[in-house]
CSV table of C-alpha atoms and ligand atoms in Angstrom, one decimal:
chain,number,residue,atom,x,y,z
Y,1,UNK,CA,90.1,117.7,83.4
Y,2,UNK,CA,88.4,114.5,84.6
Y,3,UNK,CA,87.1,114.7,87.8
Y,4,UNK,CA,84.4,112.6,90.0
Y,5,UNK,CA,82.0,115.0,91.5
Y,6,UNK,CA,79.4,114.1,93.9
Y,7,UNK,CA,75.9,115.1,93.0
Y,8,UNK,CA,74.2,115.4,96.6
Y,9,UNK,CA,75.0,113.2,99.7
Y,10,UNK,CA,73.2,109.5,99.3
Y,11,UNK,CA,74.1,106.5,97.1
Y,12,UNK,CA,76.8,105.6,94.8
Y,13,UNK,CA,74.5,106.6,92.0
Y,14,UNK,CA,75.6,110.1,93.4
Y,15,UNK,CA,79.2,109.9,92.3
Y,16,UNK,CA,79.3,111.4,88.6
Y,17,UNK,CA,82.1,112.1,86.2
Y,18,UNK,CA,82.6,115.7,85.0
Y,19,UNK,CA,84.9,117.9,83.0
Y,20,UNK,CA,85.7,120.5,84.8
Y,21,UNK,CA,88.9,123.3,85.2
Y,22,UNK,CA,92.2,122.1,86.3
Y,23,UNK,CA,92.3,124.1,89.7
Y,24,UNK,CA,94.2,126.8,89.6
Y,25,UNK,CA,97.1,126.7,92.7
Y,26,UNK,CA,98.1,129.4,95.6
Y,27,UNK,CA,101.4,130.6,96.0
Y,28,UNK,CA,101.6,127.5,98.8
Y,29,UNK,CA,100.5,124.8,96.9
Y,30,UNK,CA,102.2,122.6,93.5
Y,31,UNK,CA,99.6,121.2,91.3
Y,32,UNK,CA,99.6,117.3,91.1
Y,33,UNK,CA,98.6,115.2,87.9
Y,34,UNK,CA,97.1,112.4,90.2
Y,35,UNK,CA,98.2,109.1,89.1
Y,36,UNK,CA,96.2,106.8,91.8
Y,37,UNK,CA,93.6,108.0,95.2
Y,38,UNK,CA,93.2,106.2,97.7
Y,39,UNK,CA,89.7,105.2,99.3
Y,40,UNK,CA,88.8,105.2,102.8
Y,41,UNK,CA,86.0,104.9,105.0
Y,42,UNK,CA,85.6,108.2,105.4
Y,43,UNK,CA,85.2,108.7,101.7
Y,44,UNK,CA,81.8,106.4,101.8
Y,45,UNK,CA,80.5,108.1,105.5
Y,46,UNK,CA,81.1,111.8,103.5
Y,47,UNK,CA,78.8,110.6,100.7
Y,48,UNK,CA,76.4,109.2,102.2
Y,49,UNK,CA,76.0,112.6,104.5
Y,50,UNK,CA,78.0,111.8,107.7
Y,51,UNK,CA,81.6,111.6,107.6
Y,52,UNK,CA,83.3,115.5,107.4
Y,53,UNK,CA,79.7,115.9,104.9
Y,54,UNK,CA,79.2,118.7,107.9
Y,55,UNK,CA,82.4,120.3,106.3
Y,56,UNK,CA,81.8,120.0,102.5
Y,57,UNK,CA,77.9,120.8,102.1
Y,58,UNK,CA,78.9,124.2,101.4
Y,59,UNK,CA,80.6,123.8,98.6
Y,60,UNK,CA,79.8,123.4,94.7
Y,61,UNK,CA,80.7,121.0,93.2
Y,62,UNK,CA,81.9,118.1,96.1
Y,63,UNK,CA,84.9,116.2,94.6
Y,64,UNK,CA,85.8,113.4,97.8
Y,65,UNK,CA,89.0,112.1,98.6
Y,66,UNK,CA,92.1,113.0,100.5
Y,67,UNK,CA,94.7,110.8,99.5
Y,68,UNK,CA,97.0,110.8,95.8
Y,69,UNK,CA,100.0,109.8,94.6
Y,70,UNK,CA,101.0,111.6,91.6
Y,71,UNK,CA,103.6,114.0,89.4
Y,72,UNK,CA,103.7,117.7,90.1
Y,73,UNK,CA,103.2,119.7,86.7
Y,74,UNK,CA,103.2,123.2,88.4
Y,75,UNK,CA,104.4,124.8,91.8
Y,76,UNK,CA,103.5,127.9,93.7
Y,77,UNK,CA,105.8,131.1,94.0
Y,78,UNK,CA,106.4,130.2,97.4
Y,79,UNK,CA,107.6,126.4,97.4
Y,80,UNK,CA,110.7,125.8,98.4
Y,81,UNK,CA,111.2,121.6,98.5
Y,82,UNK,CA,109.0,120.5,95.8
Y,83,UNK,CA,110.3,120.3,91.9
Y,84,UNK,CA,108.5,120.1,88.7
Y,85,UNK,CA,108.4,116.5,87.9
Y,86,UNK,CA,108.6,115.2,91.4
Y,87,UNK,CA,106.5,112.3,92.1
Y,88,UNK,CA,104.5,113.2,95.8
Y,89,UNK,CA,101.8,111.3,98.0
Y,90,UNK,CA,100.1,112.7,100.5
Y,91,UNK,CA,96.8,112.8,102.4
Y,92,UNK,CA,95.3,116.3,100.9
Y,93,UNK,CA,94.1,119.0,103.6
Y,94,UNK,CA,92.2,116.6,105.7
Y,95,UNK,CA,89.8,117.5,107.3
Y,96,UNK,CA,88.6,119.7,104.6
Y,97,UNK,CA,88.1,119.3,100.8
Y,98,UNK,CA,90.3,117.2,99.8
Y,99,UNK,CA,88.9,117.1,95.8
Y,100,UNK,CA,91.0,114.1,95.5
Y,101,UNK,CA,88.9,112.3,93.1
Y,102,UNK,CA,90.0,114.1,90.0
Y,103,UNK,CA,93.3,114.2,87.2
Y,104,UNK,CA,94.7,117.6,88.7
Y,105,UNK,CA,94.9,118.3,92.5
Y,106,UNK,CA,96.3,121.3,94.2
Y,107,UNK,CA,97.8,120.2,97.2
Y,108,UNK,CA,99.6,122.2,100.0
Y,109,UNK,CA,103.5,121.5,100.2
Y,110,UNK,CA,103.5,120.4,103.7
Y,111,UNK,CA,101.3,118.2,102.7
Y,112,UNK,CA,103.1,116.1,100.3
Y,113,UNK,CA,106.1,113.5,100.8
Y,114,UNK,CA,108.3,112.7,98.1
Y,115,UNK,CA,107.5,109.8,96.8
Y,116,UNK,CA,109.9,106.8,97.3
Y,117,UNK,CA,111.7,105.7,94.2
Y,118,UNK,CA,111.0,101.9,94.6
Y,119,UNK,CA,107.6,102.5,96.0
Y,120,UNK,CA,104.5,102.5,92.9
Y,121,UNK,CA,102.0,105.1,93.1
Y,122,UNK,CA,99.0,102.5,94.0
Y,123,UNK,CA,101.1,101.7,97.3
Y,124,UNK,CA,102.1,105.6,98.0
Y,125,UNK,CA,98.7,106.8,97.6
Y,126,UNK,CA,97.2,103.9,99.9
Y,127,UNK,CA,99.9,104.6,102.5
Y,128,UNK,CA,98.0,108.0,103.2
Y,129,UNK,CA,95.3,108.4,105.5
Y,130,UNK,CA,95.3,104.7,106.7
Y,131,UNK,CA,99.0,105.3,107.1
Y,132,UNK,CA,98.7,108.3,109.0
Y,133,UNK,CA,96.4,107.2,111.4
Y,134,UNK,CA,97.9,104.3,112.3
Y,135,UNK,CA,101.2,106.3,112.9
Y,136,UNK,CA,99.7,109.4,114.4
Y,137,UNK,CA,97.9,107.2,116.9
Y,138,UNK,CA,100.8,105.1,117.7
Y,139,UNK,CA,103.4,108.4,117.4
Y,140,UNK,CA,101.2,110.5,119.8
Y,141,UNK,CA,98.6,108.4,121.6
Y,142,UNK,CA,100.0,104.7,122.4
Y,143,UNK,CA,103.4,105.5,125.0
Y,144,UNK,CA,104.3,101.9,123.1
Y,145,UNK,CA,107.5,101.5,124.6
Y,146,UNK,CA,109.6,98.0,123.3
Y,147,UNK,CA,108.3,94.6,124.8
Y,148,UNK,CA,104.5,96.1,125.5
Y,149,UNK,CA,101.5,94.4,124.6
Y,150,UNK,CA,99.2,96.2,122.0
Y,151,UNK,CA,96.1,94.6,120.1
Y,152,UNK,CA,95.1,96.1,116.7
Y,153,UNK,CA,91.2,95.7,116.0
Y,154,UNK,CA,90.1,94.8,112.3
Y,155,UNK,CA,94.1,94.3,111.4
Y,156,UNK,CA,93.4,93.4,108.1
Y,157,UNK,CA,91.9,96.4,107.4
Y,158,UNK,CA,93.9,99.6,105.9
Y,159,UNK,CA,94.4,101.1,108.9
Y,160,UNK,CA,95.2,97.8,111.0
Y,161,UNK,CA,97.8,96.5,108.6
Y,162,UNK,CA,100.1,99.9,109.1
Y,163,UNK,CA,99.1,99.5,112.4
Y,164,UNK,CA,100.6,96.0,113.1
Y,165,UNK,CA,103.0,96.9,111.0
Y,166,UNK,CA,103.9,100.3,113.1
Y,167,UNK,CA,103.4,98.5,116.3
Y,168,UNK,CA,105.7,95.4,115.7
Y,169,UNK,CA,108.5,98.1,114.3
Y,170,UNK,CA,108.2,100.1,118.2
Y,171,UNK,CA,109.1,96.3,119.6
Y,172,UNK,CA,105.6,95.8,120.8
Y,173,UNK,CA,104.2,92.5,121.3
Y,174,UNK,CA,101.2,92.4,118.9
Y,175,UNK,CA,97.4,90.4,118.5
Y,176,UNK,CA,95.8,91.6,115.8
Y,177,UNK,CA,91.9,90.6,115.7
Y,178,UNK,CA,90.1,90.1,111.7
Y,179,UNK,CA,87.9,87.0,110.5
Y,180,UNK,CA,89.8,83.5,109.8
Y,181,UNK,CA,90.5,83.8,106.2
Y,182,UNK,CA,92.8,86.8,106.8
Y,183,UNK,CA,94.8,84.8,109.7
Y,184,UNK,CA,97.8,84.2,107.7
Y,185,UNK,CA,97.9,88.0,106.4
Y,186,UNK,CA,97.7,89.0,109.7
Y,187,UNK,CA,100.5,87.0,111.1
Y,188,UNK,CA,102.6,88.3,108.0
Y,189,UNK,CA,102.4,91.7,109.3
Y,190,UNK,CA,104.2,91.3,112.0
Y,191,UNK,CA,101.1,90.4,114.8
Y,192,UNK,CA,102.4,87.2,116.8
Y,193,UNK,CA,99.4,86.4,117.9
Y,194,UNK,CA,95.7,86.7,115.5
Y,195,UNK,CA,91.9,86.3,116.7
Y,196,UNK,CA,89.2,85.3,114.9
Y,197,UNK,CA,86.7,88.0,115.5
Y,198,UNK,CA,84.1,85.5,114.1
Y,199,UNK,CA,84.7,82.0,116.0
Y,200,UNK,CA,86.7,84.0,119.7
Y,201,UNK,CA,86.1,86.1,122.1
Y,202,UNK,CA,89.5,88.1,122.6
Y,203,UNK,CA,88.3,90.0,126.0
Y,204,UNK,CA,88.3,86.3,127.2
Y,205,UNK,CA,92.2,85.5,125.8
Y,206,UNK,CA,93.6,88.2,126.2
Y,207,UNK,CA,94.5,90.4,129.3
Y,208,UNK,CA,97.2,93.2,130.9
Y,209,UNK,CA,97.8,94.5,127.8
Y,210,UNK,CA,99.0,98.2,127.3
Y,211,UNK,CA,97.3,99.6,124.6
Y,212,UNK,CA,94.4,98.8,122.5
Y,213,UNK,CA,93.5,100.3,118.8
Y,214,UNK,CA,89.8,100.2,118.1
Y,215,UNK,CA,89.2,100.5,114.5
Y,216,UNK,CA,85.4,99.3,115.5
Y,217,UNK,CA,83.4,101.0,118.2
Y,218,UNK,CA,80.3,100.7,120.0
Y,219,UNK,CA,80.5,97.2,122.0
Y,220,UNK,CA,83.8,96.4,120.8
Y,221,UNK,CA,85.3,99.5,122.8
Y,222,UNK,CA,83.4,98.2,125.4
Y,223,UNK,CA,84.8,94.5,125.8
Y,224,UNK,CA,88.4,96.2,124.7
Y,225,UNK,CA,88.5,97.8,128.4
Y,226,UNK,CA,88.6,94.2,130.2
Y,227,UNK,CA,92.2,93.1,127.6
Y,228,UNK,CA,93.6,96.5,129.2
Y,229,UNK,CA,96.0,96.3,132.6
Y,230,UNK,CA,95.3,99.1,134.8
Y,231,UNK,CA,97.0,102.6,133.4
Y,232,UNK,CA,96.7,101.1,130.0
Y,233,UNK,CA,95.2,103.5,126.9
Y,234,UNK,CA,92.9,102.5,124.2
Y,235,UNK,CA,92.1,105.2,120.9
Y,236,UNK,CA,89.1,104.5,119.5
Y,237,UNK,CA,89.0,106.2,115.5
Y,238,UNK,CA,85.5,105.8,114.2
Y,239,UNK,CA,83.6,108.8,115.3
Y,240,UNK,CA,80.3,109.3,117.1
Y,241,UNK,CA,80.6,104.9,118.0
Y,242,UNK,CA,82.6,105.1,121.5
Y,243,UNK,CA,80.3,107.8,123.5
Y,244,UNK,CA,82.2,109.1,126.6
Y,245,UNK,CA,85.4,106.8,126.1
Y,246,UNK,CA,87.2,108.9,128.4
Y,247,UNK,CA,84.5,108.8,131.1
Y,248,UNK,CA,84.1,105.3,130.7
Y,249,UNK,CA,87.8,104.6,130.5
Y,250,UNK,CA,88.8,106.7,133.4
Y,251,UNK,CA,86.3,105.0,135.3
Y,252,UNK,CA,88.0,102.0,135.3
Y,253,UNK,CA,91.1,103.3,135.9
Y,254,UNK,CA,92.3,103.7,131.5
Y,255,UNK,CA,93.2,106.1,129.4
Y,256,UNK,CA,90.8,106.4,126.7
Y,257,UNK,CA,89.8,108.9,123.7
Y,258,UNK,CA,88.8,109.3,120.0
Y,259,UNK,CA,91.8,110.4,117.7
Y,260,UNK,CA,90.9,111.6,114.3
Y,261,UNK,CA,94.3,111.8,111.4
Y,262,UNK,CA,95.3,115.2,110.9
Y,263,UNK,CA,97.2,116.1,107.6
Y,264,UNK,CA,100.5,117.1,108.8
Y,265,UNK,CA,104.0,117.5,106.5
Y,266,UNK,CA,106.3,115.9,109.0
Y,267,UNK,CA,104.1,113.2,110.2
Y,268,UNK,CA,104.0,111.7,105.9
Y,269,UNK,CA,107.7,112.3,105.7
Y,270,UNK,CA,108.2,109.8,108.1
Y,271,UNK,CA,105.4,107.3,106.6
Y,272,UNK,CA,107.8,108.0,103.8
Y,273,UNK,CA,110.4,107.2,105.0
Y,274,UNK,CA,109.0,103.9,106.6
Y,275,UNK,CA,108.2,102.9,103.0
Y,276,UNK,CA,111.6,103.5,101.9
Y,277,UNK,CA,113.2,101.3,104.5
Y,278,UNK,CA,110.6,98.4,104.0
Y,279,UNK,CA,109.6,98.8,107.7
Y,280,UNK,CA,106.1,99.5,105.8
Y,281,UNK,CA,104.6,97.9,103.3
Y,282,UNK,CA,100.9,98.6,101.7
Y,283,UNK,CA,98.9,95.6,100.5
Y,284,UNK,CA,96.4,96.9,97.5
Y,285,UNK,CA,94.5,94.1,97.6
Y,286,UNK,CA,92.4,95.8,94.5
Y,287,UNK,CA,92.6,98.9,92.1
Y,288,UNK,CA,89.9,100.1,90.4
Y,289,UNK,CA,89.7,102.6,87.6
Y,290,UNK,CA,88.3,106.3,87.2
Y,291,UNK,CA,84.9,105.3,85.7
Y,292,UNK,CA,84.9,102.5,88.5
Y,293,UNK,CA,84.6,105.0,91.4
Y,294,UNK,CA,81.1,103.4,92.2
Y,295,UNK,CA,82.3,99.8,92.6
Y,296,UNK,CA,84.8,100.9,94.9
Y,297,UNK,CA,82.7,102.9,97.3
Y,298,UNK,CA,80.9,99.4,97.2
Y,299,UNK,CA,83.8,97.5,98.1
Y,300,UNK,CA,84.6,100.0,100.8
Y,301,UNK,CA,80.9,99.4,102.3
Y,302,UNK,CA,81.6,95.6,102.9
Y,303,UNK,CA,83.8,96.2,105.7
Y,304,UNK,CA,85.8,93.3,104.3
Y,305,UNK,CA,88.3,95.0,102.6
Y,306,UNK,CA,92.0,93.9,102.9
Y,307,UNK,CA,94.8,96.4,103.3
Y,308,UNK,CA,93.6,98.8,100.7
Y,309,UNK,CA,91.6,99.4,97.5
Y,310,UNK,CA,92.8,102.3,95.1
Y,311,UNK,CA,91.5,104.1,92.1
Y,312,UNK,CA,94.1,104.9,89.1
Y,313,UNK,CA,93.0,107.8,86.9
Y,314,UNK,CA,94.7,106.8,83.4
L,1,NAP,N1,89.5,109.0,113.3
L,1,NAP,C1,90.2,108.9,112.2
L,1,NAP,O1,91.1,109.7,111.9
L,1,NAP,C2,90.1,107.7,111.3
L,1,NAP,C3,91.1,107.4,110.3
L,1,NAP,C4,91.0,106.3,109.5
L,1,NAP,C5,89.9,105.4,109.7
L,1,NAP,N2,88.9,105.7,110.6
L,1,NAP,C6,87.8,104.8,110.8
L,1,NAP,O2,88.3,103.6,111.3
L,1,NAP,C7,87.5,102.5,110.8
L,1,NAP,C8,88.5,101.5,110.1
L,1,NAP,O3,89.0,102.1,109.0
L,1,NAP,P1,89.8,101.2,107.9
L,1,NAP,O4,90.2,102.1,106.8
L,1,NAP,O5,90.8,100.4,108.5
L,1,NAP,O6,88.6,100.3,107.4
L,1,NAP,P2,88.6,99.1,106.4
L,1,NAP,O7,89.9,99.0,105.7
L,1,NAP,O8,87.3,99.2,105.5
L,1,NAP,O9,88.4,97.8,107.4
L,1,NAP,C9,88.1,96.6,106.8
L,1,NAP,C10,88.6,95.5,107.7
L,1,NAP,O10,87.8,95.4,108.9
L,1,NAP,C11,87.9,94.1,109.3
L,1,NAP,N3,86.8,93.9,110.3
L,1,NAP,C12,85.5,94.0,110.1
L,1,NAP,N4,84.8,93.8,111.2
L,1,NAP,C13,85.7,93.4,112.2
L,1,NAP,C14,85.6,93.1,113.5
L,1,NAP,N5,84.4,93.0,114.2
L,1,NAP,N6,86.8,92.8,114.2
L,1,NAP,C15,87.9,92.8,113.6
L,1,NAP,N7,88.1,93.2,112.2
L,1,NAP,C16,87.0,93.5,111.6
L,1,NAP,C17,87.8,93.3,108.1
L,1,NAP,O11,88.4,92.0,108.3
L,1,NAP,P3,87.8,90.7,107.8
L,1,NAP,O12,87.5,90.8,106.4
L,1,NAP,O13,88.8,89.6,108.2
L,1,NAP,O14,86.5,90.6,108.6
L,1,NAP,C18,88.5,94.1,107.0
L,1,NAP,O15,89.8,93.7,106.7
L,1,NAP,C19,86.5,103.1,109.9
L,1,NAP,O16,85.3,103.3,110.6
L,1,NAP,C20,87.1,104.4,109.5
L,1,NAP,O17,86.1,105.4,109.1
L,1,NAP,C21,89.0,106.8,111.4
């Protein structure tokens, strides 16, 4: 099979195509003929050496990615919900190797959702790990109870626009920060109120608000403290940018911490589910294909990305 292997940790020049075996599957996994991946953040961090690069070093070859949409052509001895021919999305055994970036992935069962019918495989496979965090964070983390005030950072992003989404369907009040020319898409989402990152200050609009999302880090966690009443929580998700959050949070009488997305059977189901219902929608604001891999890791590294990008293997 085709797959997209990454060479050593560095620049896109790094991520080659090879032919290698279809993997062969454990009793507890179905084997998925990947129809579209999607691409993250952390797909870009792994490559370049940070990322879960910690976790993956060791093995040969590195195939990236953690989230497919696709058919299952083969299942396990001991699957019990999954059919041949089903078509499943899922984020793939994150944090670990998710080999993703390839024709055939072996994926555990509880990892997989059935894929809804009305829902294509470019907006299944995006509704992964963006989808997951956002929902994990607000499942778990947030205590969003209806009429609160919540502000999702960088909500155009993949993981804001679940977010506002998620938020909004919990009967929170939502802002939702990006640059200008993503207002409108913002507001679409669900957010009643957007700030322009670019031209406001939202520390200086906004305040007593209940829960914060920071999709940046670093300062931004910083001046997301002063929006938040006293009690209030903020999660911050990229790692190793919001030192001591819950030292710093605590201090000022907030509940702060990093979250990182976990896959998790149940958790997807529901992401599933939301699709289903229309109380999620993914924006695929580009797809890309196989031999394209590079141009999308570049796309990725703009941190101007709206909703998703995804990759489609035929
Ligand atoms: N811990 C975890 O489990 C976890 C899970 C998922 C993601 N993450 C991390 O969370 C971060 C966000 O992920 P993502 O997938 O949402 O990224 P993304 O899709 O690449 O985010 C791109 C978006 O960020 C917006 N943006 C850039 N700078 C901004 C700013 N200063 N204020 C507000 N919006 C800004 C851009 O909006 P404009 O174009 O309008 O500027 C763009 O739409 C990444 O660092 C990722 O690695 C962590």
């Amino acid at each position: 099979m085709k797959a997209i292997i990454l060479k050593a940790f560095g620049g896109v020049e790094n991520l080659v195509s090879a032919d290698i075996p279809v993997p062969v599957i454990a009793d507890n996994e179905v084997l998925v003929r990947v129809k579209a991946i999607g691409i993250n953040p952390v797909d870009v961090k792994t490559r370049k050496g940070k990322g879960l690069a910690g976790a993956l070093k060791e093995f040969d070859p590195i195939i990236l990615g953690w989230d497919i949409s696709g058919t299952v052509t083969q299942t396990g001895a001991k699957i019990t919900r999954i059919k041949m021919g089903d078509d499943v999305f899922g984020m793939i055994n994150f944090p670990g190797h998710g080999k993703a970036y390839a024709e055939y992935v072996a994926a555990q069962e509880s990892h997989l959702a059935i894929k809804p019918s009305g829902i294509s495989h470019e907006e299944a496979a995006a509704a992964s790990l963006a989808a997951l965090t956002a929902w994990q964070v607000l499942k778990y983390k947030s205590g969003i109870k209806p009429g609160d005030k919540v502000l999702i950072h960088s909500a155009a992003g993949g993981v804001g626009h679940y977010a506002v989404q998620l938020a909004k369907y919990l009967g929170a009040s939502v802002a939702g920060t990006s640059s200008g020319v993503n207002r409108d898409f913002v507001l679409s989402l669900g957010a009643s109120l957007h700030i322009d990152y670019e031209k406001q200050y939202f520390e200086k609009i906004l305040s007593d608000y209940d829960f914060v999302l920071d999709t940046i880090g670093g300062e931004n966690t910083d001046r997301s403290y002063l929006v938040l009443k006293h009690g209030g929580t903020i999660i911050c998700i990229p790692s190793g940018t919001s030192e001591n959050i819950t030292e710093k949070a605590s201090a000022l009488g907030l509940h702060g911490y990093h979250f990182r997305v976990q896959s998790d059977g149940h958790d997807i189901n529901e992401v599933a589910e939301f699709l289903e219902k229309g109380i999620l929608k993914s924006f695929v604001s580009k797809t890309f294909t196989f031999s394209e891999i590079q141009a999308a890791h570049q796309q990725i590294e703009t941190g101007k990305t709206k909703g998703k990008i995804v990759l489609l293997t035929d």
